[in-house]
Short mmCIF file of C-alpha atoms in Angstrom, two decimals:
data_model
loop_
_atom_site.label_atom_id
_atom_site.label_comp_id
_atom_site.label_asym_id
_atom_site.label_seq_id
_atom_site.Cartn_x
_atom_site.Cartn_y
_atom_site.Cartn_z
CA UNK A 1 10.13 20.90 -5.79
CA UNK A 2 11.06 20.75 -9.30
CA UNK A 3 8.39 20.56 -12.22
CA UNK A 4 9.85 17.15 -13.78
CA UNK A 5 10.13 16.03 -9.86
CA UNK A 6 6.97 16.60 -9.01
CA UNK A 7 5.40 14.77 -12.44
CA UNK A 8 7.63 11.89 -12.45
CA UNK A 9 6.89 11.45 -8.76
CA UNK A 10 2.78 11.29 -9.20
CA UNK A 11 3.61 9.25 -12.22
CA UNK A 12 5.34 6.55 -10.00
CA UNK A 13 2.84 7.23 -7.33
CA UNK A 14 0.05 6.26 -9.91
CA UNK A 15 1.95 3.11 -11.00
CA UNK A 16 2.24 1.31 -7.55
CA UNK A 17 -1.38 2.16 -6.96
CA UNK A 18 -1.88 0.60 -10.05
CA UNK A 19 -0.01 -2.36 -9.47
CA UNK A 20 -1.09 -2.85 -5.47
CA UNK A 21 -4.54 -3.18 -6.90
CA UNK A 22 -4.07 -6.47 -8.45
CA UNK A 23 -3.49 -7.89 -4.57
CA UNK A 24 -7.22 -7.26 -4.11
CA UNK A 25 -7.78 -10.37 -6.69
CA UNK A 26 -5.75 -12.84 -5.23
CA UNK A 27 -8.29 -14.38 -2.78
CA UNK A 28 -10.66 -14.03 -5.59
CA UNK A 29 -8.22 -16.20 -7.66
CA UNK A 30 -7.48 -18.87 -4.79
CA UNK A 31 -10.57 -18.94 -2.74
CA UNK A 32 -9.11 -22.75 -1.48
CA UNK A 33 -6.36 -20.86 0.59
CA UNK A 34 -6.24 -19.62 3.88
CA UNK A 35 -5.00 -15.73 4.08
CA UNK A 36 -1.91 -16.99 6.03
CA UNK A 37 -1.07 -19.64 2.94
CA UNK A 38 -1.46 -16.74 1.08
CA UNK A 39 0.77 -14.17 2.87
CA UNK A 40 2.96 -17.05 2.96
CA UNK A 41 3.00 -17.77 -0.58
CA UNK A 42 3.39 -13.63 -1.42
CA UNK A 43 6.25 -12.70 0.11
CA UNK A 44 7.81 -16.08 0.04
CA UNK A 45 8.13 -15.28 -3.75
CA UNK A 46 8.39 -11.81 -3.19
CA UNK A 47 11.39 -12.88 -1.17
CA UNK A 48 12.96 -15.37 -3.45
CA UNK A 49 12.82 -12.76 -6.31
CA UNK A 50 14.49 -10.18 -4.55
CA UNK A 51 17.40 -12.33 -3.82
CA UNK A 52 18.06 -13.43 -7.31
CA UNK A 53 17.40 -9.40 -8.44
CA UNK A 54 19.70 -8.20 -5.84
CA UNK A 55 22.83 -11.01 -5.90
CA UNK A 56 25.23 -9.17 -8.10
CA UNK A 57 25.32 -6.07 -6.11
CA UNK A 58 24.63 -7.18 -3.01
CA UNK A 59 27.95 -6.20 -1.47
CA UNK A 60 28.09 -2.85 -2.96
CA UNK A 61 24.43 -2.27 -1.96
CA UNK A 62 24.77 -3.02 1.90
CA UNK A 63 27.82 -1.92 2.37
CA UNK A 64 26.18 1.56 2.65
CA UNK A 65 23.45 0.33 5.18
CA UNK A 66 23.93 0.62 9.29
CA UNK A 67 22.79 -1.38 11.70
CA UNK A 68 20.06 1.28 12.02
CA UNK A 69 19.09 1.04 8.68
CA UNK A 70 19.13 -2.77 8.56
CA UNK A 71 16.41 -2.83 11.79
CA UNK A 72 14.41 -0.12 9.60
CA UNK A 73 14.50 -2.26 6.84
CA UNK A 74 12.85 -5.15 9.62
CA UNK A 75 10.09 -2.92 11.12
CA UNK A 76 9.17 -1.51 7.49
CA UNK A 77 8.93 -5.19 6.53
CA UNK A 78 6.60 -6.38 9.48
CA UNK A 79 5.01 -2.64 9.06
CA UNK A 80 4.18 -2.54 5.73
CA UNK A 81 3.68 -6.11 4.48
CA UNK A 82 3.22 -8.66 7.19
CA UNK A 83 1.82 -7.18 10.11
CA UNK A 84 -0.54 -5.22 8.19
CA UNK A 85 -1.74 -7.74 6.07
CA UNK A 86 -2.42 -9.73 9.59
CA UNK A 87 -4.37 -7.52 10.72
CA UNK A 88 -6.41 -6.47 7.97
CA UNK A 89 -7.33 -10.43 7.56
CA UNK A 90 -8.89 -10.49 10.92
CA UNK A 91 -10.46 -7.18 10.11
CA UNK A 92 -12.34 -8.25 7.60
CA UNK A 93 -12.88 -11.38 9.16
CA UNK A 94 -14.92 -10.22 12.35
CA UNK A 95 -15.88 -6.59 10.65
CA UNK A 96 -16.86 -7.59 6.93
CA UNK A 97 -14.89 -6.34 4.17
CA UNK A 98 -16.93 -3.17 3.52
CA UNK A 99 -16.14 -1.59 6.78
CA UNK A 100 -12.15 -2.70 7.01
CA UNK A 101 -12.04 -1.37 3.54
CA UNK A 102 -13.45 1.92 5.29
CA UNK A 103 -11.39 2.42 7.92
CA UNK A 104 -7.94 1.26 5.97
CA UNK A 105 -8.90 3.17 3.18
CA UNK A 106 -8.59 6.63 4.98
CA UNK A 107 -4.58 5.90 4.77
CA UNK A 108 -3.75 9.01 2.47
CA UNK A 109 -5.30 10.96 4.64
CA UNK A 110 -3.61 10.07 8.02
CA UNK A 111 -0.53 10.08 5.93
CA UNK A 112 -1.24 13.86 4.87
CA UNK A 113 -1.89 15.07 8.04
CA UNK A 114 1.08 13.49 9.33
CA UNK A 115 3.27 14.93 6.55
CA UNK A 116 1.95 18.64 7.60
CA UNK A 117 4.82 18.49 9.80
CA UNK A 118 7.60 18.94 7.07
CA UNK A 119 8.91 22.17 6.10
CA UNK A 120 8.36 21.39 2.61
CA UNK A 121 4.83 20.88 2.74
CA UNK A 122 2.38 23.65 2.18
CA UNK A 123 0.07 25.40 4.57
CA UNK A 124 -3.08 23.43 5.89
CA UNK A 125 -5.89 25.70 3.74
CA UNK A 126 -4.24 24.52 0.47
CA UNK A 127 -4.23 20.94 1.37
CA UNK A 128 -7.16 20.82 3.45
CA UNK A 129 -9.33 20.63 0.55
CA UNK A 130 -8.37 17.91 -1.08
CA UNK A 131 -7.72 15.52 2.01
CA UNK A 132 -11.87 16.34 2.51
CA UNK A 133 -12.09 15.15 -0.84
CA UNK A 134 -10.41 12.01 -0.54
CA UNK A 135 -11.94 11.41 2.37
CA UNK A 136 -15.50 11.73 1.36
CA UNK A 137 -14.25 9.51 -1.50
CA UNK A 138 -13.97 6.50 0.96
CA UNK A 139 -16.73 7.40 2.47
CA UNK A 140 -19.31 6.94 0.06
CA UNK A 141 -17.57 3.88 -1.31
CA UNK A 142 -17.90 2.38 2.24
CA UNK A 143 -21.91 3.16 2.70
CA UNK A 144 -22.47 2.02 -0.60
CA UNK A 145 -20.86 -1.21 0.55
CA UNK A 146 -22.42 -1.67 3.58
CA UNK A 147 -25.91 -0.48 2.02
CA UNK A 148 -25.26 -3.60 0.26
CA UNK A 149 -25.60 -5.87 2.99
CA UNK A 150 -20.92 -6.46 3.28
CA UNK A 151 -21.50 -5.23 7.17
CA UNK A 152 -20.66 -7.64 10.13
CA UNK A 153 -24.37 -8.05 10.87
CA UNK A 154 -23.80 -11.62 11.56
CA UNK A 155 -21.46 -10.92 14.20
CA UNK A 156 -21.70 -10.62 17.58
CA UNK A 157 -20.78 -6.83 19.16
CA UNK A 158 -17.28 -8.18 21.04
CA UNK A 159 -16.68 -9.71 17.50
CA UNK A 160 -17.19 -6.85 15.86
CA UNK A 161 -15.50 -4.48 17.98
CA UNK A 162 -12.51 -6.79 18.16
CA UNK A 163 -12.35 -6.53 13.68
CA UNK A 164 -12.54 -2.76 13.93
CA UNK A 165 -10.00 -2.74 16.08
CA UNK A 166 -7.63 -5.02 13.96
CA UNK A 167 -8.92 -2.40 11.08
CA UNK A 168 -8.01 0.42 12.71
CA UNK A 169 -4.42 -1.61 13.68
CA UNK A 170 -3.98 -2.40 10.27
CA UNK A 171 -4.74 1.69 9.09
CA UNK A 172 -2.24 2.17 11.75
CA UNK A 173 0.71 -0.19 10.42
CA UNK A 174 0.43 0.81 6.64
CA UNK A 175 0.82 4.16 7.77
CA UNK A 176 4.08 3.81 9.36
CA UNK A 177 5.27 2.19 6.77
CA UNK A 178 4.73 4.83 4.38
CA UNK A 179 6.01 7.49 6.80
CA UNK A 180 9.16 5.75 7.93
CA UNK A 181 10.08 4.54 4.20
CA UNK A 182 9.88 7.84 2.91
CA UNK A 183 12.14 8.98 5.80
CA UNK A 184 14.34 6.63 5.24
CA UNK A 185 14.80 6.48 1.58
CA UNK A 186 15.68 10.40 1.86
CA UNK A 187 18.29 9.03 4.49
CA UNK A 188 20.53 6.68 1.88
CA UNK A 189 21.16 8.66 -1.24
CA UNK A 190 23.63 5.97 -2.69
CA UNK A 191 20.83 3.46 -2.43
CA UNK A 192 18.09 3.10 -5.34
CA UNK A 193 14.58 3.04 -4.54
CA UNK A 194 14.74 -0.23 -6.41
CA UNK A 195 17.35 -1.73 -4.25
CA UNK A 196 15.44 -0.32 -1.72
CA UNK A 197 12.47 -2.24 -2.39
CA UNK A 198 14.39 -5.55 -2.93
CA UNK A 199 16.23 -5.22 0.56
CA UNK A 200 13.05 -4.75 1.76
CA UNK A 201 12.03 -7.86 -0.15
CA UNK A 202 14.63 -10.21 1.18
CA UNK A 203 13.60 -9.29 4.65
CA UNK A 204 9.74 -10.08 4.40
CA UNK A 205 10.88 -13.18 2.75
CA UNK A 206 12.89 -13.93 5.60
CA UNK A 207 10.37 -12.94 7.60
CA UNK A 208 8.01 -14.96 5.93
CA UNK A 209 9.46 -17.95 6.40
CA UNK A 210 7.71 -17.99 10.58
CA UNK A 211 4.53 -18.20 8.58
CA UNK A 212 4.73 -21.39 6.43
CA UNK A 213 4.78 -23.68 9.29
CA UNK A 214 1.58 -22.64 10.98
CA UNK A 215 0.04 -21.68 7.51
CA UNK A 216 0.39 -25.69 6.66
CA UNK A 217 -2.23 -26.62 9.52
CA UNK A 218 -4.36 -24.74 7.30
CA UNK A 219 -4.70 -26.86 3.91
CA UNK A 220 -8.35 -28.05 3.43
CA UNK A 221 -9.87 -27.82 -0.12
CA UNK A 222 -6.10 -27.41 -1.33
CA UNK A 223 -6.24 -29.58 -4.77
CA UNK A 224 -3.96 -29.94 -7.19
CA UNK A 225 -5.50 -26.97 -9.06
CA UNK A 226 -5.43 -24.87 -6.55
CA UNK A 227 -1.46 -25.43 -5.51
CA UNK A 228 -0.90 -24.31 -9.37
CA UNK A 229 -3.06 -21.36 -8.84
CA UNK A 230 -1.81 -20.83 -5.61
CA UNK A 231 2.01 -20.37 -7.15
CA UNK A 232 0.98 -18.79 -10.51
CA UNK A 233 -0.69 -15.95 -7.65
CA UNK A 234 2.10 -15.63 -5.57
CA UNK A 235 4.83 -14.87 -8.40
CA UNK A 236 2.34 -12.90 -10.12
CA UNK A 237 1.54 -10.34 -7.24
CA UNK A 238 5.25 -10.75 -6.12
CA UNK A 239 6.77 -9.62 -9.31
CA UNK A 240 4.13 -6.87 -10.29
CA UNK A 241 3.09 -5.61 -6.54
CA UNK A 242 5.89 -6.33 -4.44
CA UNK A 243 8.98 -5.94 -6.81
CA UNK A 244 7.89 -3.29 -9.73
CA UNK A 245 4.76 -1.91 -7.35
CA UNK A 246 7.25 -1.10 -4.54
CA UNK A 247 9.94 0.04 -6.32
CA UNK A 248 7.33 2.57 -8.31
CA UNK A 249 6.56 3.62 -4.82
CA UNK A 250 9.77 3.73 -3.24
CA UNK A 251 10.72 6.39 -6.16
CA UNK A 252 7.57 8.36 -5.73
CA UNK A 253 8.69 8.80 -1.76
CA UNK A 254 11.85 9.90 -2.92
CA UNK A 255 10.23 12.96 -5.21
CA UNK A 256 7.24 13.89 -3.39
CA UNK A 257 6.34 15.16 -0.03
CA UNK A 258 4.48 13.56 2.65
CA UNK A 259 1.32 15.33 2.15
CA UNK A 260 1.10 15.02 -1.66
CA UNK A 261 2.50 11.19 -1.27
CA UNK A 262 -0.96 10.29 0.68
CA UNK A 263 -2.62 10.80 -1.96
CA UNK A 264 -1.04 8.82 -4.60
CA UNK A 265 -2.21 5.78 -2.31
CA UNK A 266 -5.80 6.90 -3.13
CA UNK A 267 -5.17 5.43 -6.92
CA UNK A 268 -4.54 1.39 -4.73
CA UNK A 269 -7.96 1.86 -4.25
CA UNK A 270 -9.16 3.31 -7.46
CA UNK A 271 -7.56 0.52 -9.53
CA UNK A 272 -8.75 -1.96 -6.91
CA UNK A 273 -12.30 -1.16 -7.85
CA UNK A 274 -11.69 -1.11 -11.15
CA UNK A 275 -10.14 -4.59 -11.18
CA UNK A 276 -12.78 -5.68 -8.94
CA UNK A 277 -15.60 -4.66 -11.80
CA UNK A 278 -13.79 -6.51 -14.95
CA UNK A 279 -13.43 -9.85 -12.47
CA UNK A 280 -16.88 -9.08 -11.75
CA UNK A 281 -18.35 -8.39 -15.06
CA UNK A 282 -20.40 -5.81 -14.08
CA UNK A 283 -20.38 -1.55 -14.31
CA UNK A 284 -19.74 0.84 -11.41
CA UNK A 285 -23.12 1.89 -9.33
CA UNK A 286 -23.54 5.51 -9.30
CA UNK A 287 -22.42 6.03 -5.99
CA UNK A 288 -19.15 4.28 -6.94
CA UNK A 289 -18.52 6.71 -10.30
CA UNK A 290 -18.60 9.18 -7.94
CA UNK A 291 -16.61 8.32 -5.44
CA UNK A 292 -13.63 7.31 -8.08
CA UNK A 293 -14.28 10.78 -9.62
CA UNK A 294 -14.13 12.39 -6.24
CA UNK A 295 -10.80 10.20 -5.91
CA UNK A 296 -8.97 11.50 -9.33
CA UNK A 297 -10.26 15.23 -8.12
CA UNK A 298 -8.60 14.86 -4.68
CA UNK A 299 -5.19 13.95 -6.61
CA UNK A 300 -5.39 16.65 -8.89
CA UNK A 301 -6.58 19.04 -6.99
CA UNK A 302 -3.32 18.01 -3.80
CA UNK A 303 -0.70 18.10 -7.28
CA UNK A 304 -2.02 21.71 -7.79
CA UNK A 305 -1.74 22.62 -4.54
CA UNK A 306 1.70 21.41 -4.30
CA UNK A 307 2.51 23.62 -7.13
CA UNK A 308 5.67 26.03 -6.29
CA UNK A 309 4.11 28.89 -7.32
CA UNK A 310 0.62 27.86 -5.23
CA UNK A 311 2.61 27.23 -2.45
CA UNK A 312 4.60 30.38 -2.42
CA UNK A 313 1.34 32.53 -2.51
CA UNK A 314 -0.07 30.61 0.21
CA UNK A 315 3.08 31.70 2.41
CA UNK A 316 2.58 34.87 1.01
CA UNK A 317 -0.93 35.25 2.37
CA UNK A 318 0.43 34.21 6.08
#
């Protein structure tokens, strides 16, 4: 893997994370809606934009898609935006948010292991480390949440087993998604991650569409404030997160292996936090510095590792 490759590739992989952070706000923004309004209302927009993007070149674009690629681009969609974000509602619904945030959050490191597997990637003691890292990462950032009283202690035990569940479902989803997008974006050379990510786009939006009828059942406390909000939201995250955030991503799967790509999905959660702290107007807790440091460590440490001359003297030592 090329020098420039491999920095341009992080560098994309630190811009979606960067971007997919915002997302966490939403709710925070438009506390009126119901998640399904909201999933609704994001990729609704996300879909809408992606049409107008993509118009000009739409022929040229699909005429180098197959019928294969055209389901991918319908699984990836369900995979990696609505099906997930399903999932992870009820999650945090029956579980709390602290402990869904736990178990989702240990995505780059299913993703790594999975990516093992390649040819490309490098032997398991060089990237071992760093998946620890990140994992102890989200570990301490979900005790210190649930230290905090954000368990499911309300909940009864079928309840609560029922939101891990959906967690763990959710963990499940977003991984195949990033696994089977960065297959398939090594697949179809003539397309652009960008057009990528807008094909992807019109699909949810499609997709989306099932959602708005059962999503208007769900309207209470919906003023006229709220609507605005409610729109302002959905072409906000739309634009930034779905459109720019997934094309940032798409071109990051491109560059970088599976193993080093799991961890550019640590920075969603690093930005999240930080996001979360300005909207809260408060500082990081100890335990969270940490945990963000351990975070930027784990990246580094996985780029190094990744390094064609590490990796060569780790084959070396085999």
């Amino acid at each position: 893997m090329a020098a420039s490759s491999r920095f341009w590739g992080v560098a994309s992989g630190l811009a979606a994370g960067a971007l997919w952070g915002l997302v966490f706000l939403a709710p925070k923004v438009v506390p009126e809606a119901s998640p399904l309004l909201l999933t609704a209302g994001r990729y609704l927009a996300y879909g809408l934009i992606a049409v107008l993007l993509i118009a000009s070149r739409w022929r040229r674009v699909t005429a180098a898609l197959t019928r294969k690629a055209w389901g991918a681009l319908v699984w990836l969609s369900l995979a990696g935006n609505l099906v997930y974000f399903a999932f992870l509602v009820v999650g945090v619904h029956y579980a709390g948010v602290a402990a869904s945030a736990l178990i989702v959050g240990m995505v780059p490191v299913v993703v790594a292991l999975w990516g093992l597997r390649d040819k490309e990637s490098p032997p398991l003691s060089r990237v071992a480390p760093p998946i620890a890292v990140a994992a102890l990462a989200v570990g301490l950032i979900g005790w210190e949440s649930l230290s905090q009283g954000g368990g499911a202690a309300a909940q009864s035990g079928t309840a609560t087993l029922i939101g891990l569940g959906c967690a763990v479902a959710a963990l499940l989803s977003w991984t195949a998604f990033a696994v089977g997008n960065s297959r398939w974006m090594g697949r179809l050379p003539d397309v652009t991650p960008h057009e990528w990510s807008l094909l992807t786009g019109v699909v949810t939006g499609g997709l989306a569409l099932l959602l708005v009828i059962p999503s208007l059942f769900m309207l209470d406390g919906m003023t006229d404030d709220a609507w605005l909000r409610l729109i302002g939201v959905s072409a906000g995250v739309a634009i930034f997160a779905s459109v720019i955030g997934n094309a940032f991503w798409n071109q990051a799967s491109r560059l970088l292996p599976l193993t080093m790509l799991g961890q550019m999905i640590v920075s969603e959660t690093l930005f999240a936090f930080i996001y979360g702290f300005i909207w809260e107007q408060r500082g990081p807790t100890v335990i969270e510095v940490v945990a963000m440091i351990l975070m930027i460590v784990s990246v580094v440490w996985c780029v190094r590792a990744h390094r064609p001359a590490a990796v060569a003297a780790a084959e070396g030592e085999h």
